[in-house]
PDB file of C-alpha atoms in Angstrom:
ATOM      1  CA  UNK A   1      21.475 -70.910  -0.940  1.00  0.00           C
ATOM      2  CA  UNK A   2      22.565 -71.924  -4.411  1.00  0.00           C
ATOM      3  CA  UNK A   3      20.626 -70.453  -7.209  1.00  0.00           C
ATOM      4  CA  UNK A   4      20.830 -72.291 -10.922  1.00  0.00           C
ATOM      5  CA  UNK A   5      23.118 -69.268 -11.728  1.00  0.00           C
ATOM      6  CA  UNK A   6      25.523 -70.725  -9.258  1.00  0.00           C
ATOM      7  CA  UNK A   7      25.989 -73.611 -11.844  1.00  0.00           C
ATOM      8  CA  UNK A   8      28.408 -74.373 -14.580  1.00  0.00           C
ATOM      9  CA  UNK A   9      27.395 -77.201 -17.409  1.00  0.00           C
ATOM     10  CA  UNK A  10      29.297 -78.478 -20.661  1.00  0.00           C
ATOM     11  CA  UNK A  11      27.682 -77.329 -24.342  1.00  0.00           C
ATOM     12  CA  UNK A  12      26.973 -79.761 -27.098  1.00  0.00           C
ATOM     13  CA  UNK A  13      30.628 -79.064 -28.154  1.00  0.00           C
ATOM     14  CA  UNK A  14      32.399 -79.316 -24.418  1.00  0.00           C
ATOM     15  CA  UNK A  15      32.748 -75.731 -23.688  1.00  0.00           C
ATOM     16  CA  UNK A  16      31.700 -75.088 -19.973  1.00  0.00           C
ATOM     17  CA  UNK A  17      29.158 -72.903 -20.224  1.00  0.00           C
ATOM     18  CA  UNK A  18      28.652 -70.618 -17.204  1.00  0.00           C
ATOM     19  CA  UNK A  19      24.503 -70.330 -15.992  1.00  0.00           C
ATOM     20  CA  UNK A  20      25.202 -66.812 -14.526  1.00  0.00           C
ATOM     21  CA  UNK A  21      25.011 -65.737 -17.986  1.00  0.00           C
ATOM     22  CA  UNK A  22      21.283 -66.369 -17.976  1.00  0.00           C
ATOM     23  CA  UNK A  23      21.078 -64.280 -14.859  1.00  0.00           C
ATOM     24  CA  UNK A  24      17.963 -62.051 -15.846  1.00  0.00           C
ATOM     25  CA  UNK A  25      16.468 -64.477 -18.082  1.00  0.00           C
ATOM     26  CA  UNK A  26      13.397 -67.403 -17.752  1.00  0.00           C
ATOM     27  CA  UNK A  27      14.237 -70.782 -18.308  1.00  0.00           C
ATOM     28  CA  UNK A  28      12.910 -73.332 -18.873  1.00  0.00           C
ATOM     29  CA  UNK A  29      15.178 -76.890 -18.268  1.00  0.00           C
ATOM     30  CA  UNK A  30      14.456 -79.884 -19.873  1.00  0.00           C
ATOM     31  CA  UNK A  31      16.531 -83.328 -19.698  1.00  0.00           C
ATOM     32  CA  UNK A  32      15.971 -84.374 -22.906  1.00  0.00           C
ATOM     33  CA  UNK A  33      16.039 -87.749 -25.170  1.00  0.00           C
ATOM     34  CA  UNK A  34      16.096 -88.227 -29.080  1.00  0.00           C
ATOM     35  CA  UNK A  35      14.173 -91.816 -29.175  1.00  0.00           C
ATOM     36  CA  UNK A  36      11.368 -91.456 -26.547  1.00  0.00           C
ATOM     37  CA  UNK A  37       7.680 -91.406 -27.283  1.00  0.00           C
ATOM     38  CA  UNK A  38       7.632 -87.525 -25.910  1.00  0.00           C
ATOM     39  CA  UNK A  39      10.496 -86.377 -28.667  1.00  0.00           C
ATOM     40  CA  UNK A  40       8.425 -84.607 -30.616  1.00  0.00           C
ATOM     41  CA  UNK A  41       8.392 -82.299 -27.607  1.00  0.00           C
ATOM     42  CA  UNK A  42      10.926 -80.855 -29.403  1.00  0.00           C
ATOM     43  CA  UNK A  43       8.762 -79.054 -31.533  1.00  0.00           C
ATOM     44  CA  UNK A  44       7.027 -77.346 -28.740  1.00  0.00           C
ATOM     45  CA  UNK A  45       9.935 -76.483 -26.869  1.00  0.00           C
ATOM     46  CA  UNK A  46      11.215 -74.975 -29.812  1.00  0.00           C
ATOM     47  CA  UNK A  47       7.959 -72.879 -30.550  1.00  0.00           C
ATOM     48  CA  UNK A  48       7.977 -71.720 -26.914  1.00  0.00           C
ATOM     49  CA  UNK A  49      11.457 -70.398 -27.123  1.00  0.00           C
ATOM     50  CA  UNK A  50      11.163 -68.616 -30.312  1.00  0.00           C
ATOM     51  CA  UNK A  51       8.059 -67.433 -29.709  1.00  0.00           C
ATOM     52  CA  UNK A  52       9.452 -65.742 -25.772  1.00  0.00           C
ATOM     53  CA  UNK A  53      12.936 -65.615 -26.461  1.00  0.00           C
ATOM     54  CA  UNK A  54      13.062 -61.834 -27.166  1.00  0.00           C
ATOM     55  CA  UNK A  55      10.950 -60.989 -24.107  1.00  0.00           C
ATOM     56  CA  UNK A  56      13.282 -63.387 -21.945  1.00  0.00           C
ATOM     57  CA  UNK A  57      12.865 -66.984 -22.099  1.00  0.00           C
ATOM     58  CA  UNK A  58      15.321 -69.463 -22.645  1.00  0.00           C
ATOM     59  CA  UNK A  59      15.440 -72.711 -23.165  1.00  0.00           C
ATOM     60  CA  UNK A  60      17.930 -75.543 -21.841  1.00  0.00           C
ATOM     61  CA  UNK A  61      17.895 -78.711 -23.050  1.00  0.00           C
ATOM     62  CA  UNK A  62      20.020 -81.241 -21.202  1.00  0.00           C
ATOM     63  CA  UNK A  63      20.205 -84.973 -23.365  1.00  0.00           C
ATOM     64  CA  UNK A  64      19.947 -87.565 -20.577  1.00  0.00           C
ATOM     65  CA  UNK A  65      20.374 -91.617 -21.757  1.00  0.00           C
ATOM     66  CA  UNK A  66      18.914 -93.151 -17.874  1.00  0.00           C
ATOM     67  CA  UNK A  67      15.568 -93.568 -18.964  1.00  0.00           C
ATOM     68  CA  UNK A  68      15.323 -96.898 -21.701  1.00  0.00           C
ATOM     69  CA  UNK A  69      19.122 -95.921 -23.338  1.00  0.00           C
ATOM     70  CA  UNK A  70      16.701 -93.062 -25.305  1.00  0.00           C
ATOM     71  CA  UNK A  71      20.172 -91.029 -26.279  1.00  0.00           C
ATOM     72  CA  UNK A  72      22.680 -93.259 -27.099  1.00  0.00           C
ATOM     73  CA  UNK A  73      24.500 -90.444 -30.134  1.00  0.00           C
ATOM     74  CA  UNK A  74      26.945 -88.961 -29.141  1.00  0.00           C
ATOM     75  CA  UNK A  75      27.088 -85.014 -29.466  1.00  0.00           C
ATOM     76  CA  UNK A  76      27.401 -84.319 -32.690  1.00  0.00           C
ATOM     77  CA  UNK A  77      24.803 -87.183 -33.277  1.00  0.00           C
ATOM     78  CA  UNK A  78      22.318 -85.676 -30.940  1.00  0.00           C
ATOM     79  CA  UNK A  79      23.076 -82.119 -32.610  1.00  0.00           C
ATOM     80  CA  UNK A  80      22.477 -82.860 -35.687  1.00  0.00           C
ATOM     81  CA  UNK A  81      19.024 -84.881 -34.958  1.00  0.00           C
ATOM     82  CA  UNK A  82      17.867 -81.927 -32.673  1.00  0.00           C
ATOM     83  CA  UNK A  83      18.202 -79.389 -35.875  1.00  0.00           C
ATOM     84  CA  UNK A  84      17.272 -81.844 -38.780  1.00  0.00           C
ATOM     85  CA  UNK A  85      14.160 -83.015 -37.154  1.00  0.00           C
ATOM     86  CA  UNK A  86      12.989 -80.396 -35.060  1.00  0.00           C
ATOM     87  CA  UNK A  87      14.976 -77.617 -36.142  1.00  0.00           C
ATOM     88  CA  UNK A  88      16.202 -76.583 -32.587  1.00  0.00           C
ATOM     89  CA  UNK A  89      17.611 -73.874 -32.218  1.00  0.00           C
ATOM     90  CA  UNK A  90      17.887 -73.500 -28.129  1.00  0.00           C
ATOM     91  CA  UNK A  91      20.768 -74.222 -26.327  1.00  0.00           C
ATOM     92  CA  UNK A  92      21.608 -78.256 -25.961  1.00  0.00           C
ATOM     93  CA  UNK A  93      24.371 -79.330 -23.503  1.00  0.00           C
ATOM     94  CA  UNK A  94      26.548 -82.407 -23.509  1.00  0.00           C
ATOM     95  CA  UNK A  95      24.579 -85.438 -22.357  1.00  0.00           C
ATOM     96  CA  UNK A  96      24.342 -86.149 -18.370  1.00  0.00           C
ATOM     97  CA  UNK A  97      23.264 -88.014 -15.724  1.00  0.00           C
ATOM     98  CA  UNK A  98      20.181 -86.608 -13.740  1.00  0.00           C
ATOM     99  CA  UNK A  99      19.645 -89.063 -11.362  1.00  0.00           C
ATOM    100  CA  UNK A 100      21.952 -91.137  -9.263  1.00  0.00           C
ATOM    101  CA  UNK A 101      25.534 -90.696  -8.240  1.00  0.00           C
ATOM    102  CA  UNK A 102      26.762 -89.254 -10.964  1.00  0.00           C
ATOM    103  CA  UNK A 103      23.713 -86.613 -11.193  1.00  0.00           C
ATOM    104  CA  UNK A 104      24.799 -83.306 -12.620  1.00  0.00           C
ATOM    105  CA  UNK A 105      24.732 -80.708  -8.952  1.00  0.00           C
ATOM    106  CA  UNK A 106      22.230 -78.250 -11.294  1.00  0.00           C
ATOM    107  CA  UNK A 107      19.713 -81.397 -11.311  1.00  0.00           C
ATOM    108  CA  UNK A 108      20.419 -82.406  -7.860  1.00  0.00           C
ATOM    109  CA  UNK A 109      19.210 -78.875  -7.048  1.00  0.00           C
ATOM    110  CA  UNK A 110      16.529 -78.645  -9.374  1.00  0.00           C
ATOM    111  CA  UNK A 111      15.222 -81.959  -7.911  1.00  0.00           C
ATOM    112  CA  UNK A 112      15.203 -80.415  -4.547  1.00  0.00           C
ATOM    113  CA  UNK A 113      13.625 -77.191  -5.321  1.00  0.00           C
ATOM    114  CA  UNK A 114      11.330 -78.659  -7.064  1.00  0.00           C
ATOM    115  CA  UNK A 115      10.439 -82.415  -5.823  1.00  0.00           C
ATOM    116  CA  UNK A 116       7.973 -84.605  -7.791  1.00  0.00           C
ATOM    117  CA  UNK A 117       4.628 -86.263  -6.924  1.00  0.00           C
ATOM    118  CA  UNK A 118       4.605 -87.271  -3.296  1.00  0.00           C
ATOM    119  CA  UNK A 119       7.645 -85.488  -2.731  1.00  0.00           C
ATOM    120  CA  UNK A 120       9.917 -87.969  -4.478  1.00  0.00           C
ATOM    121  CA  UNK A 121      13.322 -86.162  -5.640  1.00  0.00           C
ATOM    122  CA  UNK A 122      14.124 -88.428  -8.700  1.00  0.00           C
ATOM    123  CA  UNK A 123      13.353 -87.579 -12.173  1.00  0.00           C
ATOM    124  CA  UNK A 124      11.167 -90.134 -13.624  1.00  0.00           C
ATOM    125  CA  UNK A 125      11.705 -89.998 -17.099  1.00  0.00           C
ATOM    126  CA  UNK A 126      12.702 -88.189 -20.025  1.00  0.00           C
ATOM    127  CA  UNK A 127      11.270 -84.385 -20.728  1.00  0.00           C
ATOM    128  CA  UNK A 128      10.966 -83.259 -17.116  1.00  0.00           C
ATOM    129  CA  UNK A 129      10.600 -79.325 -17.225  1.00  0.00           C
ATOM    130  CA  UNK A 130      11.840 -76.981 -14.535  1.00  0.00           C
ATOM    131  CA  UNK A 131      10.362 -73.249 -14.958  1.00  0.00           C
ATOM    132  CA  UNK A 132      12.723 -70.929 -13.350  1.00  0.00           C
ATOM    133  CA  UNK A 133      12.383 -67.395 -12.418  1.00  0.00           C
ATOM    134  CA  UNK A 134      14.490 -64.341 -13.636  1.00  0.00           C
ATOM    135  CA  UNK A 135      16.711 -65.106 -10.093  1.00  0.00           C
ATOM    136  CA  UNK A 136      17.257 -68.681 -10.617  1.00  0.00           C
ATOM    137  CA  UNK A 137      15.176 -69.611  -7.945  1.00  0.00           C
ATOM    138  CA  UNK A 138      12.999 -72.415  -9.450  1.00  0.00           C
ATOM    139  CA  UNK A 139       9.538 -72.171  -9.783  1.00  0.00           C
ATOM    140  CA  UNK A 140       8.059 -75.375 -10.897  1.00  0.00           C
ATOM    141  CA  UNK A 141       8.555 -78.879 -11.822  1.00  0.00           C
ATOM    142  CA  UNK A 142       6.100 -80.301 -14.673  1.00  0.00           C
ATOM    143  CA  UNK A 143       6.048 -83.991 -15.536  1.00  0.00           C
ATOM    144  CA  UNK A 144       7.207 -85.350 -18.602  1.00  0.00           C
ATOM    145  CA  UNK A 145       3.719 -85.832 -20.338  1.00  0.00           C
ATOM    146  CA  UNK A 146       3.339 -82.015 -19.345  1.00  0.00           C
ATOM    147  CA  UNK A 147       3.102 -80.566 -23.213  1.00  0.00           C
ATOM    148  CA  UNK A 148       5.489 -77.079 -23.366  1.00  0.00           C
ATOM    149  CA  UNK A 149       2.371 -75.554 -24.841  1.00  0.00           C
ATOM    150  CA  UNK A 150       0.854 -76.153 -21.352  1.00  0.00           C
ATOM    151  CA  UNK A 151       3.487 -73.868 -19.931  1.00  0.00           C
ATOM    152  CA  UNK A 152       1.982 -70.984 -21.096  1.00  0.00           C
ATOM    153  CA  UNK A 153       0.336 -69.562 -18.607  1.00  0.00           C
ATOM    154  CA  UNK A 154       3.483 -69.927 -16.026  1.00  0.00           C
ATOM    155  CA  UNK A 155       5.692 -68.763 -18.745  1.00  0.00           C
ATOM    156  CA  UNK A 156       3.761 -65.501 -19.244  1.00  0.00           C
ATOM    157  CA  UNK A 157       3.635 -65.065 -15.533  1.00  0.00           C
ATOM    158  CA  UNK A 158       7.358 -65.318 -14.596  1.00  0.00           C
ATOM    159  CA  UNK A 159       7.907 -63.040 -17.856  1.00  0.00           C
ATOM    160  CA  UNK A 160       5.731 -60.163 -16.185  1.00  0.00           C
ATOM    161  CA  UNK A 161       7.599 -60.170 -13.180  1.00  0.00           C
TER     162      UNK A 161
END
């Protein structure tokens, strides 16, 4: 059974970026969007990651342009709107696809570790979260209106463990 770790996923730049090297860590992955009405997410993903980071949380943000054409920049667009507005500061990776057949394989298996409402695989819009353990096994799925500050209590949890 594939674990996220098992994954490999571009940067903002275009460097692969191996997910072993979370191995150990929380995380928290988000496909993301710079023009949607939840973008100011930002600023509570941000706050969750500074304020966990040292004890082991880390989050993943994964620009997605499916839902509405929300991320139409291009990297170095998307970079520089991430930090200017919201002053991010947790990793961002080159934009993907996280539904359909060009779905990135980590969000194919996120979607089946983790299925939505009714048991419905697809991602429905922009700032889904997957919470996933220290092992990479995920943990939950939260909904895009799900505000990171409601995360807490999960967050906390899978940092104890």
């Amino acid at each position: 059974m594939n674990t996220i770790h098992d994954f490999q996923a571009d940067s903002l730049d275009g460097k692969p970026v191996d997910l072993s090297q979370y191995r150990g860590k929380v995380l928290l992955i988000v496909n993301t969007a710079s023009a949607c009405g939840y973008t100011p997410q930002y600023q509570g993903l941000e706050a969750l990651y500074r304020r966990y980071q040292d004890q082991g949380l880390v989050v993943l943000g994964f620009p997605c342009n499916q839902f509405g054409g929300q991320e139409p920049g291009d990297s170095a667009e998307i970079g520089a709107f991430c930090e200017k507005n919201f002053g991010v500061s947790f990793p961002l990776f080159a934009k993907i696809d996280v539904n359909g057949s060009d779905a990135h394989p980590l969000f194919l298996q996120l979607k089946q570790a983790a299925p939505g409402i009714l048991g419905t695989r697809a991602i429905k819009w922009n700032f889904t979260k997957f919470l996933v353990r220290r092992d990479g096994a995920v943990f939950a799925r939260y909904a895009s209106a799900s505000k990171p500050e409601k995360l807490v209590a999960d967050i906390e949890k899978l940092l104890a463990e």
